[in-house]
Structures are given as C-alpha cells and as structure tokens.
PDB file of N, CA and C in Angstrom:
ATOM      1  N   UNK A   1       0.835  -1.171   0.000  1.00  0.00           N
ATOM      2  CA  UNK A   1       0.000   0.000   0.000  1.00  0.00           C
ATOM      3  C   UNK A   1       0.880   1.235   0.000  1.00  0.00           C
ATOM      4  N   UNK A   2       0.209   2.044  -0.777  1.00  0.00           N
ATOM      5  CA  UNK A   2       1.674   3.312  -0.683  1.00  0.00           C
ATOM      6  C   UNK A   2       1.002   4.112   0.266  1.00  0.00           C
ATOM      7  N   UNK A   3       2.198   4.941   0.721  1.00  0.00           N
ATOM      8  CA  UNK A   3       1.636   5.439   1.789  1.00  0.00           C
ATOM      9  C   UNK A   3       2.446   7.189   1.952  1.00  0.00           C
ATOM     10  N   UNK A   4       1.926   8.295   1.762  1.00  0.00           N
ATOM     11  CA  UNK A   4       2.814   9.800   2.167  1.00  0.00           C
ATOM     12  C   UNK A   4       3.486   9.682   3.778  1.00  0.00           C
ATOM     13  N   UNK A   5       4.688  10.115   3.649  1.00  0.00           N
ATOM     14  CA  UNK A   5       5.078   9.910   4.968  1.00  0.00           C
ATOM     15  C   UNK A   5       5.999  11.477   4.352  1.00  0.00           C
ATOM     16  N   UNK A   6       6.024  12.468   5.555  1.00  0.00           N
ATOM     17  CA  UNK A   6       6.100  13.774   5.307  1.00  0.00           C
ATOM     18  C   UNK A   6       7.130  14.330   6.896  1.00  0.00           C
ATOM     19  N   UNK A   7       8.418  14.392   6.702  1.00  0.00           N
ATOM     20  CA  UNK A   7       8.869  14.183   8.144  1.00  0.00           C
ATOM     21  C   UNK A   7       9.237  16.292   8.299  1.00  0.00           C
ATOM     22  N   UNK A   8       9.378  16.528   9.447  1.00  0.00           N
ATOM     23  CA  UNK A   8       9.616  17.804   9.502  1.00  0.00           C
ATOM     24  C   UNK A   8       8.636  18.925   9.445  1.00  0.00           C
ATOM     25  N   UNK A   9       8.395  18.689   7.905  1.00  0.00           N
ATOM     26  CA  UNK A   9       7.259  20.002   7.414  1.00  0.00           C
ATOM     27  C   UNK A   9       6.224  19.291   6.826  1.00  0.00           C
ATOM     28  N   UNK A  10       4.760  19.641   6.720  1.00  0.00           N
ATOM     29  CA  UNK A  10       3.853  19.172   5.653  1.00  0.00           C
ATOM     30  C   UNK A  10       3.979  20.243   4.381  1.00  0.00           C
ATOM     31  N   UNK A  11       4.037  19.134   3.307  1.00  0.00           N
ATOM     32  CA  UNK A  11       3.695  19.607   2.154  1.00  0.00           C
ATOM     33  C   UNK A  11       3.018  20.875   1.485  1.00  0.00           C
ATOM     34  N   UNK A  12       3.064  21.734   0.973  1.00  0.00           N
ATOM     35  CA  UNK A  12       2.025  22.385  -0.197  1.00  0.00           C
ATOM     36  C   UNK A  12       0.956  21.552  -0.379  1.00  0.00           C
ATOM     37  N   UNK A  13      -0.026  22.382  -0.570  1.00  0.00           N
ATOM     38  CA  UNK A  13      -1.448  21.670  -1.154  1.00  0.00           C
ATOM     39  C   UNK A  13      -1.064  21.045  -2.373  1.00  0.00           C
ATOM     40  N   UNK A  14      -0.556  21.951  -3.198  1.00  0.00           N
ATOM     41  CA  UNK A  14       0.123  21.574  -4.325  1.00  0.00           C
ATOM     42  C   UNK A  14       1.098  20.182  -4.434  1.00  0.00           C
ATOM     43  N   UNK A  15       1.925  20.292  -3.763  1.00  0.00           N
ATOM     44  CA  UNK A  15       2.822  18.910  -3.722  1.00  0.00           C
ATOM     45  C   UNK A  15       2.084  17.339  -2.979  1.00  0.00           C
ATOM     46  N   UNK A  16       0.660  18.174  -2.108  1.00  0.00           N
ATOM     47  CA  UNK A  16       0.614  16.588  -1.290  1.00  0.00           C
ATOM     48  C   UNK A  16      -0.563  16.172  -3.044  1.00  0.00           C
ATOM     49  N   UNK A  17      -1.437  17.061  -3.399  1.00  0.00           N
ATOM     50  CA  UNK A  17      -2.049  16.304  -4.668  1.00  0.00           C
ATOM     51  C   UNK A  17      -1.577  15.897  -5.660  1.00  0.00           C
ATOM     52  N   UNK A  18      -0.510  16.020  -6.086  1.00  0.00           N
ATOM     53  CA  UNK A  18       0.985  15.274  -6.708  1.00  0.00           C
ATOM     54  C   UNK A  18       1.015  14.227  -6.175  1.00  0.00           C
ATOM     55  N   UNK A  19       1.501  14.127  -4.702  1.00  0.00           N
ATOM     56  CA  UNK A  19       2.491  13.336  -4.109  1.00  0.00           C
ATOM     57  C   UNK A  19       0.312  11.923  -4.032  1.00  0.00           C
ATOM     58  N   UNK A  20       0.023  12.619  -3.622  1.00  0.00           N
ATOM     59  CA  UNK A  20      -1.200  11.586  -4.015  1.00  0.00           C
ATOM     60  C   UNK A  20      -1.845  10.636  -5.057  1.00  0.00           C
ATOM     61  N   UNK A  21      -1.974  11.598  -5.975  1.00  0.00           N
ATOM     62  CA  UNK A  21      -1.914  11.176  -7.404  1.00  0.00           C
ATOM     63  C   UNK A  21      -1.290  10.019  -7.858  1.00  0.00           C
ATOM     64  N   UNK A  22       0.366  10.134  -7.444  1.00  0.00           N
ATOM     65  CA  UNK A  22       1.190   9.781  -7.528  1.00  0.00           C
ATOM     66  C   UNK A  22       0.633   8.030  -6.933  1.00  0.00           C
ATOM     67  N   UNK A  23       0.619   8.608  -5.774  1.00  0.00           N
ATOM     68  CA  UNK A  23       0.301   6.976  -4.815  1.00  0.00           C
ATOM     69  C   UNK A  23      -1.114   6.066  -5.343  1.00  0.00           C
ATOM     70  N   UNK A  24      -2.012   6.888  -5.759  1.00  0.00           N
ATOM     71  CA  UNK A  24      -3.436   6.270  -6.289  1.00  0.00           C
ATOM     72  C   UNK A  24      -2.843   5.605  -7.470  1.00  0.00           C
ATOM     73  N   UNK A  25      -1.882   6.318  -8.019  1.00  0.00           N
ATOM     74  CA  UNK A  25      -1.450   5.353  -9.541  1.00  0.00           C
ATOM     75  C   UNK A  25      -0.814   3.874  -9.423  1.00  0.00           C
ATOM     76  N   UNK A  26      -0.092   4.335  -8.130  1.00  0.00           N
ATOM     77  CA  UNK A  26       0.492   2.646  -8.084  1.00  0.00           C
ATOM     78  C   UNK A  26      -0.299   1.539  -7.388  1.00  0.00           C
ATOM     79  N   UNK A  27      -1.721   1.813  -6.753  1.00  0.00           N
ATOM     80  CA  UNK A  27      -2.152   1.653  -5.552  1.00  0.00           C
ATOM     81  C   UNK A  27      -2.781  -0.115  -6.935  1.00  0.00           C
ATOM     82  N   UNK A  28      -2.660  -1.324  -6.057  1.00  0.00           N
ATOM     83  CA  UNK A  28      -2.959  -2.386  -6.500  1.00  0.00           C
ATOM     84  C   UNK A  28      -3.303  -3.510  -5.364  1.00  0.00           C
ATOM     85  N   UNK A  29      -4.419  -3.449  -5.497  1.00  0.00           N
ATOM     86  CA  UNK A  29      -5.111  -4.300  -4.424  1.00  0.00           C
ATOM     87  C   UNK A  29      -4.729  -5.277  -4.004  1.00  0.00           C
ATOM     88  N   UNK A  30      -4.420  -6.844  -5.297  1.00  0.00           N
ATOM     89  CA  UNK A  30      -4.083  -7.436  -4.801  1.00  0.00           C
ATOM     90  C   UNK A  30      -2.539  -7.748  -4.025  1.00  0.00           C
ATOM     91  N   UNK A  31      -1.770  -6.195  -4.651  1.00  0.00           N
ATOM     92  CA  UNK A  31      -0.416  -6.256  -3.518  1.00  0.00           C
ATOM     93  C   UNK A  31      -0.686  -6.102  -2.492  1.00  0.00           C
ATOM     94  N   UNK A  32      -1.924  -4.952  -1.890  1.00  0.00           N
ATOM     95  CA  UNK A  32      -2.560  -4.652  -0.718  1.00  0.00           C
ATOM     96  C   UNK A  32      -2.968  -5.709  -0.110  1.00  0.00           C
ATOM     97  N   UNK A  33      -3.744  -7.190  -0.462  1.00  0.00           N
ATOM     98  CA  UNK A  33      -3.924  -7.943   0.038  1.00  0.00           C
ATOM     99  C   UNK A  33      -2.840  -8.886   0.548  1.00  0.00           C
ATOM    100  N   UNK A  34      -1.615  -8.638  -0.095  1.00  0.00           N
ATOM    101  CA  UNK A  34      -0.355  -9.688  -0.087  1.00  0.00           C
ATOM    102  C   UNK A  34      -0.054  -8.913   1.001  1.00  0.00           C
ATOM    103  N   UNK A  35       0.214  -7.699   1.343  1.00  0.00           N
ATOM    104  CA  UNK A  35       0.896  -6.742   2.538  1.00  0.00           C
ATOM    105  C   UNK A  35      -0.240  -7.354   3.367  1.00  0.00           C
ATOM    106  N   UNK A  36      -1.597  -7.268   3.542  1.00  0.00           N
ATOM    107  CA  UNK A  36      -1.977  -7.253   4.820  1.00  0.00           C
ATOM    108  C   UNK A  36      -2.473  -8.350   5.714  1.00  0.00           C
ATOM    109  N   UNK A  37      -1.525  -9.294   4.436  1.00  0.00           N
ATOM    110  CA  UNK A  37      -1.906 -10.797   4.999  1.00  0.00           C
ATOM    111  C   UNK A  37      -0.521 -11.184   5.685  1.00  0.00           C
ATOM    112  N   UNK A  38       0.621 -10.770   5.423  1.00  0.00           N
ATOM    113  CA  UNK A  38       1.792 -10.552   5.889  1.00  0.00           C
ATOM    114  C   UNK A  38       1.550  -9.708   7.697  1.00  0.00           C
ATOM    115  N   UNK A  39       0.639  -8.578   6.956  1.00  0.00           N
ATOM    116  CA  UNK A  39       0.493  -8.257   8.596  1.00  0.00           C
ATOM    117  C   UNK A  39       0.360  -8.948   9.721  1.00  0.00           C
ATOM    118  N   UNK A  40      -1.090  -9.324   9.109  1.00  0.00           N
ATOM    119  CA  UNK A  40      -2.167 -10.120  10.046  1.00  0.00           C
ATOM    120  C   UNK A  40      -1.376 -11.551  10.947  1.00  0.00           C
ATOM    121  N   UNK A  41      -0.387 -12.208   9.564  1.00  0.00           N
ATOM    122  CA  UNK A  41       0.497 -13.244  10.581  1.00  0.00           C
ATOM    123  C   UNK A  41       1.717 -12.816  11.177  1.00  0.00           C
ATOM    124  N   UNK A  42       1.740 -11.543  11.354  1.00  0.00           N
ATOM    125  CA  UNK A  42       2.772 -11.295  12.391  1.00  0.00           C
ATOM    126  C   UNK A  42       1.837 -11.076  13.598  1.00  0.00           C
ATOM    127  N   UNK A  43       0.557 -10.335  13.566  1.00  0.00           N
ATOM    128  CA  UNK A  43      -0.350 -10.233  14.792  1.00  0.00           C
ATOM    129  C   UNK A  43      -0.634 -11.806  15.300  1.00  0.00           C
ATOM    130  N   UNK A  44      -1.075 -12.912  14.286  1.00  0.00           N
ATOM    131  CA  UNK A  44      -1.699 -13.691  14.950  1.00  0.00           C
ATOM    132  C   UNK A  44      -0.240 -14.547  15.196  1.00  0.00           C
ATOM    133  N   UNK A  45       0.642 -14.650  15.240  1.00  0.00           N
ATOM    134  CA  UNK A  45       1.747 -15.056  15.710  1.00  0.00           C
ATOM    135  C   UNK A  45       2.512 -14.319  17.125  1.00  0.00           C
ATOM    136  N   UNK A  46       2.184 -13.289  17.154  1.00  0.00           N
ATOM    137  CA  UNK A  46       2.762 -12.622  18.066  1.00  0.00           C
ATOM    138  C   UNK A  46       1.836 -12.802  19.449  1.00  0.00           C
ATOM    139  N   UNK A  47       0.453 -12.794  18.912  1.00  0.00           N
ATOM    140  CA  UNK A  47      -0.516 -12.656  20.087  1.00  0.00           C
ATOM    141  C   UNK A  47      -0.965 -14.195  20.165  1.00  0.00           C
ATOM    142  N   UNK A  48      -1.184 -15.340  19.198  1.00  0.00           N
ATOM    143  CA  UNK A  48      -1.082 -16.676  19.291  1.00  0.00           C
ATOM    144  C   UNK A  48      -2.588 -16.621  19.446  1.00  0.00           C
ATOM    145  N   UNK A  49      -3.196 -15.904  18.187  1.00  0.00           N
ATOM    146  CA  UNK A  49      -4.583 -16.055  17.738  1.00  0.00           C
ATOM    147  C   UNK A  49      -4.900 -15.462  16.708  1.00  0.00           C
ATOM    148  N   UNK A  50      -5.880 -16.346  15.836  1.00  0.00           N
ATOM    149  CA  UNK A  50      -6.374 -15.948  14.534  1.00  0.00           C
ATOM    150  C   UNK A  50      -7.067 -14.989  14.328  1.00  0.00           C
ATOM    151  N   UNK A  51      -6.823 -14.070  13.550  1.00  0.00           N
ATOM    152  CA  UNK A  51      -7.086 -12.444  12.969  1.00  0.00           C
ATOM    153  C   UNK A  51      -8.806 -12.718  13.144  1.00  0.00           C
ATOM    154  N   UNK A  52      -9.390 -13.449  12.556  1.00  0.00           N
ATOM    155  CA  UNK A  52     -10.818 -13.642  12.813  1.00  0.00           C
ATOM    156  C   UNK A  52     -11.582 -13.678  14.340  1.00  0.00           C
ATOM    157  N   UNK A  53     -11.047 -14.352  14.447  1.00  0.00           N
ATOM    158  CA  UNK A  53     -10.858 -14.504  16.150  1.00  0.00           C
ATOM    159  C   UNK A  53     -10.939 -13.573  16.923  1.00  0.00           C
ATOM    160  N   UNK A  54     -10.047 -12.946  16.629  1.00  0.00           N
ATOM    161  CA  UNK A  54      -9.566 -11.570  17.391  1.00  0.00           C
ATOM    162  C   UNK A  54     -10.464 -10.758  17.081  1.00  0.00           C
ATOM    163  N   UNK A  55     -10.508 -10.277  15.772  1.00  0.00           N
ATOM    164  CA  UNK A  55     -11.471  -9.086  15.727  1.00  0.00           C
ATOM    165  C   UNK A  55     -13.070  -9.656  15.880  1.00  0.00           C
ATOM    166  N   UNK A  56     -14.109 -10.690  15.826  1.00  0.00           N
ATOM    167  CA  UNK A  56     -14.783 -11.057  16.473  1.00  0.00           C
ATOM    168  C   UNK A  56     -15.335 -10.358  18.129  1.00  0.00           C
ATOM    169  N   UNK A  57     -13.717 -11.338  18.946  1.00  0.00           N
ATOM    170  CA  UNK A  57     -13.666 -10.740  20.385  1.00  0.00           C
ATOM    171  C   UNK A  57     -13.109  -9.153  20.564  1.00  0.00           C
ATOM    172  N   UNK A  58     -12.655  -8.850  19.520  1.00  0.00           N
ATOM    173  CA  UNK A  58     -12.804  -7.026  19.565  1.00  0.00           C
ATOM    174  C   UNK A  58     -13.751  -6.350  19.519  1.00  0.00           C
ATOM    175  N   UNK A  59     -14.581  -6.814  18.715  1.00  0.00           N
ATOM    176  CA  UNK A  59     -16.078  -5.750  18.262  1.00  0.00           C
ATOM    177  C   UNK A  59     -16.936  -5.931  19.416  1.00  0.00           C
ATOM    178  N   UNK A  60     -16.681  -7.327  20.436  1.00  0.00           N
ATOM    179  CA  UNK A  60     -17.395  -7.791  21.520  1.00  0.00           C
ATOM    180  C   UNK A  60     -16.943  -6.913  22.777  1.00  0.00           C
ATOM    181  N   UNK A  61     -15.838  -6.622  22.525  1.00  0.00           N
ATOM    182  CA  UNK A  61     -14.705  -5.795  24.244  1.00  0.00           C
ATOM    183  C   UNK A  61     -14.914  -7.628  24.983  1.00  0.00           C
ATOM    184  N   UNK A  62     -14.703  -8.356  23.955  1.00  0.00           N
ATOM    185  CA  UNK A  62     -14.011  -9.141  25.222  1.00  0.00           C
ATOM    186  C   UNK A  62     -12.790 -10.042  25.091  1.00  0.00           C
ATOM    187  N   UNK A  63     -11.682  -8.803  25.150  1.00  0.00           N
ATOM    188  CA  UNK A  63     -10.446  -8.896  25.212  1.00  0.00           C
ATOM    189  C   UNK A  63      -9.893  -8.421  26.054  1.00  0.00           C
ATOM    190  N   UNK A  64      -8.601  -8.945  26.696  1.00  0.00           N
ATOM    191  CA  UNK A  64      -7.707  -8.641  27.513  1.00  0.00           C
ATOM    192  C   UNK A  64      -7.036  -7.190  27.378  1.00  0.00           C
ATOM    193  N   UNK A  65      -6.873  -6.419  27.963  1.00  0.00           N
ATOM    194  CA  UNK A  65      -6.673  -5.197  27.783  1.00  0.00           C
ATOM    195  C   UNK A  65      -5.489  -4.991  27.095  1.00  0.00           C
ATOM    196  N   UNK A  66      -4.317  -5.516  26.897  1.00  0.00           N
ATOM    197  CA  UNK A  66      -3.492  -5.487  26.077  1.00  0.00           C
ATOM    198  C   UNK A  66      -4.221  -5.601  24.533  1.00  0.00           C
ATOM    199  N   UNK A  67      -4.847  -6.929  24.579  1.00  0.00           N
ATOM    200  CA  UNK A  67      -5.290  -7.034  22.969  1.00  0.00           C
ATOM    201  C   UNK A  67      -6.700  -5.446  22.791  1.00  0.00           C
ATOM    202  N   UNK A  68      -7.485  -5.619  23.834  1.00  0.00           N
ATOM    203  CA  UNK A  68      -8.895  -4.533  23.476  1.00  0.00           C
ATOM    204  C   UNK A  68      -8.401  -3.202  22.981  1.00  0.00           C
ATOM    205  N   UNK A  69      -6.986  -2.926  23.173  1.00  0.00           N
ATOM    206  CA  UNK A  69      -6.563  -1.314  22.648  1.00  0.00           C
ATOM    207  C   UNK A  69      -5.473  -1.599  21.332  1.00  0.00           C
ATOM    208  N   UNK A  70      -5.467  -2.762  20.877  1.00  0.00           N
ATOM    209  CA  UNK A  70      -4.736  -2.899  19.628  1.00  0.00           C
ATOM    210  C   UNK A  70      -5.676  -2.938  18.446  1.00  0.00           C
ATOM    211  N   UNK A  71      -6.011  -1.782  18.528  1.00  0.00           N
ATOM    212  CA  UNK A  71      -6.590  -0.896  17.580  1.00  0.00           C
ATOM    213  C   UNK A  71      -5.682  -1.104  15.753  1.00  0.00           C
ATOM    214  N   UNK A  72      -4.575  -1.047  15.844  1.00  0.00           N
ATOM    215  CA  UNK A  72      -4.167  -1.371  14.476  1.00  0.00           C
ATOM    216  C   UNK A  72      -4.302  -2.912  13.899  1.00  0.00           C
ATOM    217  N   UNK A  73      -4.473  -3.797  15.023  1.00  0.00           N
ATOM    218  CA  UNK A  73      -4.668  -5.262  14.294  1.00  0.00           C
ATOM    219  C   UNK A  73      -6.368  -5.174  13.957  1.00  0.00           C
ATOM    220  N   UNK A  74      -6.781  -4.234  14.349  1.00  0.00           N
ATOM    221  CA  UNK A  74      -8.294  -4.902  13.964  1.00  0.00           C
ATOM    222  C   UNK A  74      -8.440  -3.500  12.576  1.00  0.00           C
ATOM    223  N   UNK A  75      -7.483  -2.958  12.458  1.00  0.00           N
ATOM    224  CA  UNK A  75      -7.556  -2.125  11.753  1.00  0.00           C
ATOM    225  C   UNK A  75      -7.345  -2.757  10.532  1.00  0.00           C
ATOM    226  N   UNK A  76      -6.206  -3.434  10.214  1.00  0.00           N
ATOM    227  CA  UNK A  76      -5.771  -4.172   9.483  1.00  0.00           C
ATOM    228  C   UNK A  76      -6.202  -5.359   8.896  1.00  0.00           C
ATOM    229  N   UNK A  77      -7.092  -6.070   9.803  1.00  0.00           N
ATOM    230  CA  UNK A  77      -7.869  -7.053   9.370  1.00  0.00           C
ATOM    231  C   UNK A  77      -9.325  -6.366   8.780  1.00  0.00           C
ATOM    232  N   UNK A  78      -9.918  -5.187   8.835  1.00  0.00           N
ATOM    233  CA  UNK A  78     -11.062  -4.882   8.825  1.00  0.00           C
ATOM    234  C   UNK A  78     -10.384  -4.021   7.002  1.00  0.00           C
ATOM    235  N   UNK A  79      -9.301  -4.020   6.907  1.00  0.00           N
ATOM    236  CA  UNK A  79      -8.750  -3.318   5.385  1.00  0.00           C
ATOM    237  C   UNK A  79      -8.904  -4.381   4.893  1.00  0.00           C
ATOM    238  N   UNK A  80      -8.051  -5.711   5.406  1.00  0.00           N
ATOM    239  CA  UNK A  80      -8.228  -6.767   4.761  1.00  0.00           C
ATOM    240  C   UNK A  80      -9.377  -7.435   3.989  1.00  0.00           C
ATOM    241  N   UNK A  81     -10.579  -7.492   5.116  1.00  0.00           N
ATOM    242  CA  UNK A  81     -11.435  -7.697   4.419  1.00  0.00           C
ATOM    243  C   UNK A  81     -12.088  -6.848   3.703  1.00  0.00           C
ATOM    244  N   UNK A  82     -11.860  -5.520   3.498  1.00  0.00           N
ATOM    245  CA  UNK A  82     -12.656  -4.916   2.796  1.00  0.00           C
ATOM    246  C   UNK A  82     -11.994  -4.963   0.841  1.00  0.00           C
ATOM    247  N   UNK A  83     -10.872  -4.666   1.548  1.00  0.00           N
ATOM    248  CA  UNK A  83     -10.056  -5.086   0.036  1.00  0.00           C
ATOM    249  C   UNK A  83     -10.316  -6.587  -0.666  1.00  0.00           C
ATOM    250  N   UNK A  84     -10.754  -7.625   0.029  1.00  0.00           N
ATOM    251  CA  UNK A  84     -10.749  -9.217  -0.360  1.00  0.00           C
ATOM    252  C   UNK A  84     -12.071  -8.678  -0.923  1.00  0.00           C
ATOM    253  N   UNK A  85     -12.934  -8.432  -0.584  1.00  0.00           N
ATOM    254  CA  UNK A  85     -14.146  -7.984  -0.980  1.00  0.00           C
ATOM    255  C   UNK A  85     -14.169  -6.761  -2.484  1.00  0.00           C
ATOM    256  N   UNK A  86     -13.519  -6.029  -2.676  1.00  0.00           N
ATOM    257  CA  UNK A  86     -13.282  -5.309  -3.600  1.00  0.00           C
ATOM    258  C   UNK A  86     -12.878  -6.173  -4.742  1.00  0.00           C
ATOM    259  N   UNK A  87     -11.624  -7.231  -4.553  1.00  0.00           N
ATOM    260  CA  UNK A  87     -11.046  -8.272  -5.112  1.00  0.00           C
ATOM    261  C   UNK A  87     -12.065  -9.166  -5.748  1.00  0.00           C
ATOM    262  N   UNK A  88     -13.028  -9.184  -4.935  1.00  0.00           N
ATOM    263  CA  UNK A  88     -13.902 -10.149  -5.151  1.00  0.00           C
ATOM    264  C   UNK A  88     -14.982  -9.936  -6.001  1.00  0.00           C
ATOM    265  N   UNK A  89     -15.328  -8.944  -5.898  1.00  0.00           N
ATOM    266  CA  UNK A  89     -16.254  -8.099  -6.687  1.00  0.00           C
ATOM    267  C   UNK A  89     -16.125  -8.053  -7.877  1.00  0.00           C
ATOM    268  N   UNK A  90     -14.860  -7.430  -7.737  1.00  0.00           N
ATOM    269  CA  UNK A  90     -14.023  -7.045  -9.409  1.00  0.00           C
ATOM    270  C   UNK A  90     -14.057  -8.728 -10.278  1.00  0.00           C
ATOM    271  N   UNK A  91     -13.721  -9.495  -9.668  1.00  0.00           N
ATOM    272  CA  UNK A  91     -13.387 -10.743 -10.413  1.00  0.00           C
ATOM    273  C   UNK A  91     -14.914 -10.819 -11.075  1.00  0.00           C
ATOM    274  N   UNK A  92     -15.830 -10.907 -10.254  1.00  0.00           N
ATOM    275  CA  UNK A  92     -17.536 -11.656 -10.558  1.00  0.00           C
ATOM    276  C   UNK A  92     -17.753 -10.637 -11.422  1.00  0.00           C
ATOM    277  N   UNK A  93     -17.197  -9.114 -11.253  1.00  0.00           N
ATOM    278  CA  UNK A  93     -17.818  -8.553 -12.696  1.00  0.00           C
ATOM    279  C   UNK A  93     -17.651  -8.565 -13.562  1.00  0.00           C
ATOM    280  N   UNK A  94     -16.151  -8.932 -14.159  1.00  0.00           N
ATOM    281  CA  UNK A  94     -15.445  -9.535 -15.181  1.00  0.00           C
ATOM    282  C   UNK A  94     -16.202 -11.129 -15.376  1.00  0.00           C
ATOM    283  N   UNK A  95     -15.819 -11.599 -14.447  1.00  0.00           N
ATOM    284  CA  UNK A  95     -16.817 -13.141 -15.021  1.00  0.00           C
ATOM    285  C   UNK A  95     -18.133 -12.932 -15.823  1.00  0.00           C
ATOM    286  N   UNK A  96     -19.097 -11.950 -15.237  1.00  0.00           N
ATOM    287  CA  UNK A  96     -20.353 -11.388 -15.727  1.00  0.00           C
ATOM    288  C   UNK A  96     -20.044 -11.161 -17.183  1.00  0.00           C
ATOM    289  N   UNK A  97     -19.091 -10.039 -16.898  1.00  0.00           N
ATOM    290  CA  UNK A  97     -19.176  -8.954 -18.442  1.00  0.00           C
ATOM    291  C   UNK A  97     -18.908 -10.370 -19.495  1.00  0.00           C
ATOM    292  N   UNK A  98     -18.162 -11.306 -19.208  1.00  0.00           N
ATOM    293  CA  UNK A  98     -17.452 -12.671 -20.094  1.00  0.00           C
ATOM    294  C   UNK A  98     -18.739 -13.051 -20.613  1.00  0.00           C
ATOM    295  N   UNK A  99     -19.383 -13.495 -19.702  1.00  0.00           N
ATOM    296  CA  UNK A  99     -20.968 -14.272 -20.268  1.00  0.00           C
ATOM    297  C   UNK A  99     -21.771 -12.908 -20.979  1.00  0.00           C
ATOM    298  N   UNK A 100     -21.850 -12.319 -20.689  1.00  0.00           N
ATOM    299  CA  UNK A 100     -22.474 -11.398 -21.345  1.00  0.00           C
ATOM    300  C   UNK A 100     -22.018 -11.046 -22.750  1.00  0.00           C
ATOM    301  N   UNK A 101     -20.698 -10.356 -22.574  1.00  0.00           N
ATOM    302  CA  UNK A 101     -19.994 -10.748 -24.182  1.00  0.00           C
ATOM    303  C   UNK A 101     -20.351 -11.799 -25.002  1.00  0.00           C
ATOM    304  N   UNK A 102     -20.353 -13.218 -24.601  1.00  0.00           N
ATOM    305  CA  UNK A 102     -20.389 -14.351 -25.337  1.00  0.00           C
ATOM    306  C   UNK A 102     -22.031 -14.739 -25.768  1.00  0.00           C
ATOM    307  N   UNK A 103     -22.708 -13.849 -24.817  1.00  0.00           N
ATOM    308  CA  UNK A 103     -24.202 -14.470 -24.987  1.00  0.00           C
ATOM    309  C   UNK A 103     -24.721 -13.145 -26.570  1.00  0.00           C
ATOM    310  N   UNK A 104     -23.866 -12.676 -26.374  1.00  0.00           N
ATOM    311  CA  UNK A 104     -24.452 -11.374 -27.119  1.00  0.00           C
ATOM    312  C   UNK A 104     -23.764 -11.933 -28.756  1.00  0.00           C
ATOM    313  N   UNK A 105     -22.622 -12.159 -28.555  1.00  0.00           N
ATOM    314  CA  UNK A 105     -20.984 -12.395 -29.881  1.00  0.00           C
ATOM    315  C   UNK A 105     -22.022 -13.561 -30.844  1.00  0.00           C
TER     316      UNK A 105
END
C-alpha cells in the first residue's frame, strides 16, 4: 500500500495532490492484500490467535486489555477484508461482463 510519509514540514497543497496522485497510480489491491496478509500473521503469531478470532472478540470488548486497545490489528484485518471484498467483486464482474460478451458475440 503506498503510503505519504512527510517528516519535519507538511507539504504544499500543491505537492501533497501530486504526491497523491502519484500513490493512487500505483495503488494495486491485490499487492494490498499480499501486505496485509503478511500483517495479520505477524499479529496472529505474536498474540497466538487468529485475525478472525480476534477481531470477532474485539467488536465484543471481550479482550484482555493489552489485545482490546490494539486498535491497528483490527484495523488491518477490517482493510483486509474490505479489500478481499473489492477483489472479489471485481473478479464476478469480469466473469459477468465474459458471459455477457459471449451471450451477445
């Protein structure tokens, strides 16, 4: 996922819609999904529970207070799935448009 990282000073309006632009162009989901599946098994390795799992007993508060304020693993799993879902989408509409092409050709 690309990401602006701006140390010292922020940008010009001018340079961060560049520097944006810039990042939307390279931005590719399914690398996004490869990064945040990489994440997710450093969380569920570190904490010695499955990302599902976890955010489940997150949305519940019934987690141990260490895990209930790790706010970026459920962050990360909740991108995850939203991107698998985007992924997913995209594929079935291409499958669609296929039959449709062929029913029409």
């Amino acid at each position: 996922m690309p990401k602006l990282v701006y140390t010292n000073s922020a940008p010009s309006p001018e340079e961060f819609r560049r520097d944006l632009l810039q990042a939307m162009a390279r931005v590719n989901p399914v690398d996004d999904l490869i990064e945040l599946t990489a994440e997710l098994l450093d969380f569920e390795r570190k904490y010695k529970m499955g990302s599902e799992d976890f955010y489940l007993r997150y949305q519940a508060g019934a987690l141990a207070d260490e895990l209930q304020h790790c706010m970026e693993w459920a962050d990360a799993y909740d991108t995850f799935i939203q991107t698998k879902r985007l992924i997913e989408t995209v594929l079935l509409r291409a499958a669609i448009q296929q039959v449709d092409d062929r029913v029409v050709a």
